[in-house]
PDB file of C-alpha atoms in Angstrom:
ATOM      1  CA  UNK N1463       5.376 -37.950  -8.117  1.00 46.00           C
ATOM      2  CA  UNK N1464       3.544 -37.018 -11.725  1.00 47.00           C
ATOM      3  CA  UNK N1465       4.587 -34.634 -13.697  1.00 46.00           C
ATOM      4  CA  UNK N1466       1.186 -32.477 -12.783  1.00 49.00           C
ATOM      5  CA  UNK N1467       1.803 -32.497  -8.603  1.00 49.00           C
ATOM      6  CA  UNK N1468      -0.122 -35.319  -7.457  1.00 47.00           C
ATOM      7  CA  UNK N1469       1.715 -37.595  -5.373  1.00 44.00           C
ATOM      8  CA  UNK N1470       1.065 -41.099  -5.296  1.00 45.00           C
ATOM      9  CA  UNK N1471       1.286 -43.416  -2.899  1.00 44.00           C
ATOM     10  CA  UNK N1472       0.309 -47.208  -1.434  1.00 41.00           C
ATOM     11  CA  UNK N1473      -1.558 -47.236   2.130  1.00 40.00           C
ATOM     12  CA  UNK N1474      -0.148 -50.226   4.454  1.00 35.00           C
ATOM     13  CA  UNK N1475      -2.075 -53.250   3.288  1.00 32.00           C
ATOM     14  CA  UNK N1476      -3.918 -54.142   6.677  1.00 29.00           C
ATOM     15  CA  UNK N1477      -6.285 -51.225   7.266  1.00 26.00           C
ATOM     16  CA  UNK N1478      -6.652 -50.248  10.994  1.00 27.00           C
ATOM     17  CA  UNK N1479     -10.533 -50.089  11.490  1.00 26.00           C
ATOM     18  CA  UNK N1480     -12.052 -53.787  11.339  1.00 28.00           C
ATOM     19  CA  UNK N1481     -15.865 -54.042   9.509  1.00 29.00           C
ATOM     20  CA  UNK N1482     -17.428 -57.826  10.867  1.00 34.00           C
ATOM     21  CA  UNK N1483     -14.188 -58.788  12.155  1.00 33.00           C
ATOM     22  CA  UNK N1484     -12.729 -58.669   9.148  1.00 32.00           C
ATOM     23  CA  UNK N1485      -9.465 -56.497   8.243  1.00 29.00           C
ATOM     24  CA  UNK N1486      -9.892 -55.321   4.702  1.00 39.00           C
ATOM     25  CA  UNK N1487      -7.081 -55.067   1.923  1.00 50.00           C
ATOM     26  CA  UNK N1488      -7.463 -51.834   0.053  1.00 54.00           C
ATOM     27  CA  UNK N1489      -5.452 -50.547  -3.489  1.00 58.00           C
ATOM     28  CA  UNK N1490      -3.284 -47.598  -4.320  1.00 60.00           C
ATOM     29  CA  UNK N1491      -4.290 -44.464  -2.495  1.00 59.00           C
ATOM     30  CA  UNK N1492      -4.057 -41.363  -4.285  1.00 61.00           C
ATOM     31  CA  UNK N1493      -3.187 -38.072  -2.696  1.00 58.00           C
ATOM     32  CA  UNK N1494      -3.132 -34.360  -3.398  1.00 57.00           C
ATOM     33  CA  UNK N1495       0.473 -32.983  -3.347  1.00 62.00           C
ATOM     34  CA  UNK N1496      -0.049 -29.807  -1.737  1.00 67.00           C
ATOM     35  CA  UNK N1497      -3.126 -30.179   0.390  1.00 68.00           C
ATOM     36  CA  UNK N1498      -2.365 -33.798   1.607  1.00 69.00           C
ATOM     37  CA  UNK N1499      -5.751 -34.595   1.406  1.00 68.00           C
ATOM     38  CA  UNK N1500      -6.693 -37.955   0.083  1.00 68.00           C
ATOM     39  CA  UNK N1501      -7.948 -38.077  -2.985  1.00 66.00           C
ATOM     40  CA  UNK N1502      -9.587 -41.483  -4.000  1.00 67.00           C
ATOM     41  CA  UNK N1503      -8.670 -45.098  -2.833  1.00 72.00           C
ATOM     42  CA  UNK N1504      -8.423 -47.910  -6.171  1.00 71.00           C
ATOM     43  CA  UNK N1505     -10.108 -50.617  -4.889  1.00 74.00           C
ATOM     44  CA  UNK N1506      -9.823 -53.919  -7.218  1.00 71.00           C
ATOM     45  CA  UNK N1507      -6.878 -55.940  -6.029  1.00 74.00           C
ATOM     46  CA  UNK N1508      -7.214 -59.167  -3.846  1.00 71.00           C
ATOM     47  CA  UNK N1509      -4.345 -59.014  -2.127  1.00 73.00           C
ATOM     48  CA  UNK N1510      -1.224 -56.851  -0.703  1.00 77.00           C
ATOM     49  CA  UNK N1511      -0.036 -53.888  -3.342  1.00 78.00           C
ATOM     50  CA  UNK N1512       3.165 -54.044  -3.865  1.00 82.00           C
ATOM     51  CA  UNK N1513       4.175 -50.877  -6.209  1.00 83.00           C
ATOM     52  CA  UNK N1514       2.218 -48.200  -8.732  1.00 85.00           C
ATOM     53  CA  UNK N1515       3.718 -45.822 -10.924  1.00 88.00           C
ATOM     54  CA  UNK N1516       2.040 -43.056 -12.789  1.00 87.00           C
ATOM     55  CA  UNK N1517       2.454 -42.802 -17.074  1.00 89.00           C
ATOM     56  CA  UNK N1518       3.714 -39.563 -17.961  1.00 88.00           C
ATOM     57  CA  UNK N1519       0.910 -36.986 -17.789  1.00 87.00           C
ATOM     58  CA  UNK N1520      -0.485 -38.937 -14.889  1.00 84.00           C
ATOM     59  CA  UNK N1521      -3.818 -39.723 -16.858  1.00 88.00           C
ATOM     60  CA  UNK N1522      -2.906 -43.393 -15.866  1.00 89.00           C
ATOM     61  CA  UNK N1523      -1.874 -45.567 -13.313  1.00 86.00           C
ATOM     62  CA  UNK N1524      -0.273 -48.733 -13.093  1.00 88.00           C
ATOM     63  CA  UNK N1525      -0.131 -51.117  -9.843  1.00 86.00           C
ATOM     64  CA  UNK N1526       0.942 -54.627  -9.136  1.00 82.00           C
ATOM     65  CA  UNK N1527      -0.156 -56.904  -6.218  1.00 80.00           C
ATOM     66  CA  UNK N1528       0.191 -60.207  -5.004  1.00 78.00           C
ATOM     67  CA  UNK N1529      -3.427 -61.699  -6.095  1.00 78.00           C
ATOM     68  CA  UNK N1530      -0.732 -61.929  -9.621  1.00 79.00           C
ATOM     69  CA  UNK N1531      -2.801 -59.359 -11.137  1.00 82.00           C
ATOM     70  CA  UNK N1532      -1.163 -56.005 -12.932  1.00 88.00           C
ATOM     71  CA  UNK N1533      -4.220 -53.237 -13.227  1.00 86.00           C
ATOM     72  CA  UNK N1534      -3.976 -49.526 -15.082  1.00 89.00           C
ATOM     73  CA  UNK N1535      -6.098 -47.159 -13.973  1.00 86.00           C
ATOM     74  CA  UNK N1536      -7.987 -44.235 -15.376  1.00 88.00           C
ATOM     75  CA  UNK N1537      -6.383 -41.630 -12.366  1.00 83.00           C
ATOM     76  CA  UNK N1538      -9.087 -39.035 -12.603  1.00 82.00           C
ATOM     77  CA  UNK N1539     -12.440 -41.092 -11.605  1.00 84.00           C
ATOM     78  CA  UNK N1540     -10.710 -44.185 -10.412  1.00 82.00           C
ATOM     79  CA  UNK N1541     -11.886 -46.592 -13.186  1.00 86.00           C
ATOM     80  CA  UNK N1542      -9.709 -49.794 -13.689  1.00 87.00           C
ATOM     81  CA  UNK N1543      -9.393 -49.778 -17.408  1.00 91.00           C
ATOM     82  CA  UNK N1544      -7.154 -53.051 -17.997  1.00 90.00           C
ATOM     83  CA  UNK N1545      -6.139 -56.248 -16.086  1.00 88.00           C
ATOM     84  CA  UNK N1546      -3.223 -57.913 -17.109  1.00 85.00           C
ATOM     85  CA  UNK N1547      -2.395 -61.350 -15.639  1.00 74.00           C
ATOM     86  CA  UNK N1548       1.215 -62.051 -14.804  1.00 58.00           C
ATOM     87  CA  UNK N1549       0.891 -65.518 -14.276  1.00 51.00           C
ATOM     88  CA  UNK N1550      -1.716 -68.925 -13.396  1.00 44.00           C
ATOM     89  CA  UNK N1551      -0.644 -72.528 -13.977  1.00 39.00           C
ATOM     90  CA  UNK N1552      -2.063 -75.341 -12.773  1.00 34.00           C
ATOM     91  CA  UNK N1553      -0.990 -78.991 -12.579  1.00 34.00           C
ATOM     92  CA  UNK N1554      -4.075 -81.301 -12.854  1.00 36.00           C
ATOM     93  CA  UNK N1555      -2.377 -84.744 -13.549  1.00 35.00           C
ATOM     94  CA  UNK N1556       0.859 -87.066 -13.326  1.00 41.00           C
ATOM     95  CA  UNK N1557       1.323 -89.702 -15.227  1.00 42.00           C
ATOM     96  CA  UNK N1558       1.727 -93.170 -12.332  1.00 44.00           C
ATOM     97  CA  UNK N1559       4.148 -96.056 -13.663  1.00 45.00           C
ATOM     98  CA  UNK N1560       2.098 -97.216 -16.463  1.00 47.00           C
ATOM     99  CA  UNK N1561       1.608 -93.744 -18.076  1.00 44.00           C
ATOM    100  CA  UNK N1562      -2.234 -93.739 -17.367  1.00 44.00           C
ATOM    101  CA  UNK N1563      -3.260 -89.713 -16.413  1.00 41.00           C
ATOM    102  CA  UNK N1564      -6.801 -91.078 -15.197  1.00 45.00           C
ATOM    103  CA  UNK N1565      -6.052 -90.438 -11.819  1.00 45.00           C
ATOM    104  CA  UNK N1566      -7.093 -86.730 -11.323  1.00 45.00           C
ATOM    105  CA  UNK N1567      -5.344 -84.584  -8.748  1.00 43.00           C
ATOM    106  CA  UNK N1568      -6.109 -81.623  -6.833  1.00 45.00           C
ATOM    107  CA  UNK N1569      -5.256 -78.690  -8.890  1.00 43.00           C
ATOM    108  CA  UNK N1570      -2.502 -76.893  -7.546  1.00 43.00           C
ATOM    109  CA  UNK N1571      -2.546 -73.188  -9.138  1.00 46.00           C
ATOM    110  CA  UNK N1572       1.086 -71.254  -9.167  1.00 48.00           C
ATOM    111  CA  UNK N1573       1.074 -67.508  -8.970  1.00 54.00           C
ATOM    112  CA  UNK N1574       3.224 -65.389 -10.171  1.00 61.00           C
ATOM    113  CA  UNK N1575       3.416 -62.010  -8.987  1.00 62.00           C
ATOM    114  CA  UNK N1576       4.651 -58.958 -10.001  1.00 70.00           C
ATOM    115  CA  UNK N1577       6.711 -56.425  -7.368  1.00 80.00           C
ATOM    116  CA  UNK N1578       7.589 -53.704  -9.422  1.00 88.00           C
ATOM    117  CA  UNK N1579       5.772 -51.933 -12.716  1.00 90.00           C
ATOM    118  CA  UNK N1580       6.101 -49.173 -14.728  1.00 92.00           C
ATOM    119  CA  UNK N1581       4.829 -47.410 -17.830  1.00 93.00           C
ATOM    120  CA  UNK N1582       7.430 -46.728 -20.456  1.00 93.00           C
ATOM    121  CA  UNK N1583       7.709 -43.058 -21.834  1.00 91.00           C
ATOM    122  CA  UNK N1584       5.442 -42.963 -24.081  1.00 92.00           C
ATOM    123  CA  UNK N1585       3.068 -44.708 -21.717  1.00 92.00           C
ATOM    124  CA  UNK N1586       2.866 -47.812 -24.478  1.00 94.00           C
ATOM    125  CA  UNK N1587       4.303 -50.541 -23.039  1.00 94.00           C
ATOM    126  CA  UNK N1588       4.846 -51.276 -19.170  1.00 93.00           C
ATOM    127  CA  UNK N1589       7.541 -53.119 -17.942  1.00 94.00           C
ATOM    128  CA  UNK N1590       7.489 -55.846 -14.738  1.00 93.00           C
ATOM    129  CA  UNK N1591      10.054 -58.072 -12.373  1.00 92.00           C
ATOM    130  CA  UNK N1592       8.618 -60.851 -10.983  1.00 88.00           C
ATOM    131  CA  UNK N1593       9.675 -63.608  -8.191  1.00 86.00           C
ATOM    132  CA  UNK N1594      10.282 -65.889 -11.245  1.00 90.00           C
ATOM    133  CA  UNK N1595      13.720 -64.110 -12.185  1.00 93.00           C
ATOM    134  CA  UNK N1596      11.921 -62.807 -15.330  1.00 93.00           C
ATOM    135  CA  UNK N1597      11.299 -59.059 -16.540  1.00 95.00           C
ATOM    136  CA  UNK N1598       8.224 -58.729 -18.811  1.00 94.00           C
ATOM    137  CA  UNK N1599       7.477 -56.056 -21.427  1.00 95.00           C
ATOM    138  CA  UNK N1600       3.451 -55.618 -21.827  1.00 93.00           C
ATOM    139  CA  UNK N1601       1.858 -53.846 -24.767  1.00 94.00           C
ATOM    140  CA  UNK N1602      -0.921 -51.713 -22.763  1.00 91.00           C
ATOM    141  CA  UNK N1603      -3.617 -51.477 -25.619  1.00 92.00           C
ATOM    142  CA  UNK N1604      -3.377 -55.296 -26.719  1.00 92.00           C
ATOM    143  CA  UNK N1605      -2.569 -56.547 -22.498  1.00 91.00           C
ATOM    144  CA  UNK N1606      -0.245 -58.977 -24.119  1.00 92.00           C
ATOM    145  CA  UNK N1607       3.727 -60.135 -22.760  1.00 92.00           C
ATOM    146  CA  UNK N1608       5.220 -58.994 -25.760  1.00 95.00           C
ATOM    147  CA  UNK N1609       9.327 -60.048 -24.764  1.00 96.00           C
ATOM    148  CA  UNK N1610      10.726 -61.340 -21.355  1.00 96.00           C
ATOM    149  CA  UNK N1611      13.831 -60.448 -20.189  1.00 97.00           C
ATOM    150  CA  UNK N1612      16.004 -63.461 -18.371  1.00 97.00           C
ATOM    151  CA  UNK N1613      19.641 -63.562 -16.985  1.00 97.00           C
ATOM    152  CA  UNK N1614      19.361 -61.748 -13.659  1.00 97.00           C
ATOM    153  CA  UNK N1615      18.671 -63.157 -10.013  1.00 96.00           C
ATOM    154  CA  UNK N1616      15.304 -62.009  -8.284  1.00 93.00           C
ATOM    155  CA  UNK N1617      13.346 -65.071  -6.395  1.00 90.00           C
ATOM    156  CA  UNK N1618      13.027 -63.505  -2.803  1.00 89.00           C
ATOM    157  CA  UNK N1619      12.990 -59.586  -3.008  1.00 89.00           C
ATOM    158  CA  UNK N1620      11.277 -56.542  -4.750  1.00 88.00           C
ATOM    159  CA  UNK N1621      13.547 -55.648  -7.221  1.00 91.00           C
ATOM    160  CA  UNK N1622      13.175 -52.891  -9.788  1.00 92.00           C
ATOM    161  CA  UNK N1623      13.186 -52.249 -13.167  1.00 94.00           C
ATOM    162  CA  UNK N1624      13.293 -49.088 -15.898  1.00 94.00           C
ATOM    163  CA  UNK N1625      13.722 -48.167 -18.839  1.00 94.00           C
ATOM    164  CA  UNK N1626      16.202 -46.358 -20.517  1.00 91.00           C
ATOM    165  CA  UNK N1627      16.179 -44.667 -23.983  1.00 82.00           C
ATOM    166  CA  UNK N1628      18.832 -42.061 -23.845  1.00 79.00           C
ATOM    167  CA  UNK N1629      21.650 -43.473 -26.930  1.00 71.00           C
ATOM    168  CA  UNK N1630      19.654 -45.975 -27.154  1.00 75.00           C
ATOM    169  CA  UNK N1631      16.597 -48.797 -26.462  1.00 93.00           C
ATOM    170  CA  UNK N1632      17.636 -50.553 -22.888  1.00 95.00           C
ATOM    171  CA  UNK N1633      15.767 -52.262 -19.593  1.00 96.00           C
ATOM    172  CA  UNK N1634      18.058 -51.708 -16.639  1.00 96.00           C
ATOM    173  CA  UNK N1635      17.483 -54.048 -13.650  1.00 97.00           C
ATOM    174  CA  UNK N1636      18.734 -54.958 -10.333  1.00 96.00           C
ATOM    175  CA  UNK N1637      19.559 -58.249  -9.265  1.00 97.00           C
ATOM    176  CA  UNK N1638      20.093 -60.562  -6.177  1.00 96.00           C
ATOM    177  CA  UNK N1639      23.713 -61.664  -7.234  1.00 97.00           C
ATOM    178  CA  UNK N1640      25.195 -57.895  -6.433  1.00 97.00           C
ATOM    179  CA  UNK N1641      24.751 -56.973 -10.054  1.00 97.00           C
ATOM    180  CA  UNK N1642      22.925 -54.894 -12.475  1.00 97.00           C
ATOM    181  CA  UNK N1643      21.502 -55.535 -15.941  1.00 98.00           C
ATOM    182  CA  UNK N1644      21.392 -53.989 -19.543  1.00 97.00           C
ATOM    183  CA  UNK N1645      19.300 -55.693 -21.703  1.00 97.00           C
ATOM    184  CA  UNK N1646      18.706 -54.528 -25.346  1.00 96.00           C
ATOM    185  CA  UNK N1647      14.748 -53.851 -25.020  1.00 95.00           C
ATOM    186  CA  UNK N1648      14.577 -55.207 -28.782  1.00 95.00           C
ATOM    187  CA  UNK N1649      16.845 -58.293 -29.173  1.00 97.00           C
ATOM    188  CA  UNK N1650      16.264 -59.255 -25.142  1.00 97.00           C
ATOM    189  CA  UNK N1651      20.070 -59.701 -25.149  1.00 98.00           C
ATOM    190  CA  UNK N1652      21.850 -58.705 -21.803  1.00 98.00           C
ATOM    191  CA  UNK N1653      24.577 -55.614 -23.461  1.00 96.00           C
ATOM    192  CA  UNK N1654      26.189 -54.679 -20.135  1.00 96.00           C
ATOM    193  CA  UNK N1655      26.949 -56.455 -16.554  1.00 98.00           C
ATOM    194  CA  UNK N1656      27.329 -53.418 -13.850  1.00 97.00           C
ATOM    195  CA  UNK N1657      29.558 -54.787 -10.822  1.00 97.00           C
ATOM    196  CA  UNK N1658      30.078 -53.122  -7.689  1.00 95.00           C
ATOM    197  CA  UNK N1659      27.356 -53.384  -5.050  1.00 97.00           C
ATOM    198  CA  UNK N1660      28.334 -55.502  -1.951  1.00 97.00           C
ATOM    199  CA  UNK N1661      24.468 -57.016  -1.300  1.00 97.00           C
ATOM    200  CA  UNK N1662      21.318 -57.111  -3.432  1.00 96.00           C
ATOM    201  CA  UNK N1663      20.649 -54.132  -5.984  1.00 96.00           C
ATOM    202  CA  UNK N1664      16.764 -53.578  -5.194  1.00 93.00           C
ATOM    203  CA  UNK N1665      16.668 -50.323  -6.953  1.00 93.00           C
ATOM    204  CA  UNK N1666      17.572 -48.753 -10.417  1.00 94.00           C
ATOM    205  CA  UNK N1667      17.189 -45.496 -12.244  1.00 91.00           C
ATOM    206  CA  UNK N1668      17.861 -44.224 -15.743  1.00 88.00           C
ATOM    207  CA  UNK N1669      18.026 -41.337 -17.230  1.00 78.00           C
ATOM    208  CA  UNK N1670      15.303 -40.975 -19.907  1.00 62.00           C
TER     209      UNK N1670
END
């Protein structure tokens, strides 16, 4: 929820009404709190959603989807104002026997894709987990990774990640290995190992 009483929310992916036999994808979906109306739809993504967050005074909006593509929003007319891409490599050749690269092959892109964002407070910076066990930092104004965050476990669920800036500059994380992480948001250096959980930690919250 934003701090001025709209809720936010992500429709399921798959629509239910079908337009040429086709079943379209749609973006975040943003709804009034006390009317439960629906308020606009975000369309811009290629593929499945997979979280949105709201910066502070809920001017903006983050989401994340599986096309590998973060996108902020301008929340009152629906504008996307910034793409950031979280990842796109592709491997065009391999050396054979003799070292000759002359032989092209078919490109084969890798995506990665973000599962959780999140503006920090002061709506600078948002922060991102990822299927590649990494946690990235983005500067909003500049789109740029400006630090990654390693030492955790996330390769098959959507895990979380916050931060925390109460005593101190942290990014708190979940992991797959029962744990949760405390990394010093400045020196990327993990500060504090939380044990406890029995299964996966999917979720985290700090105070702020």
């Amino acid at each position: 929820m934003s701090e001025s009483g709209m809720w936010l929310e992500v429709r399921p992916p798959l629509l239910p009404a079908r337009y040429n036999n086709h079943i379209e994808r749609t973006g975040p979906v943003v709804w009034f709190l006390h009317t439960g109306k629906c308020m606009k739809t975000l369309h811009a993504h290629l593929d499945y959603v997979t979280a949105v967050h709201f910066n502070r005074d809920a001017s903006l909006i983050v989401s994340c989807a599986l096309d590998g593509l973060i996108r902020i929003w301008n929340s009152s007319n629906g504008q996307c104002l910034k793409t950031l891409a979280e990842g796109h490599d592709a491997i065009w050749y391999v050396p054979d026997r003799f070292g000759s690269t002359s032989i092209p092959l078919t490109a084969i892109s890798i995506i990665i894709f973000s599962q959780h964002v999140q503006f920090s407070p002061n709506s600078k910076y948002i922060l991102s987990t990822a299927h590649d066990s990494a946690i990235r930092l983005w500067d909003y104004q500049t789109t740029r990774c400006l630090k990654t965050y390693t030492g955790h476990v996330n390769s098959k669920y959507c895990i979380s990640a916050c931060f925390s800036v109460t005593g101190g500059k942290w990014i708190v994380a979940g992991s797959e290995d029962h744990k949760t992480y405390i990394w010093d948001l400045q020196t990327r250096e993990i500060v504090q190992v939380l044990e406890g959980h029995s299964d996966v930690v999917v979720a985290v919250a700090a105070s702020i």
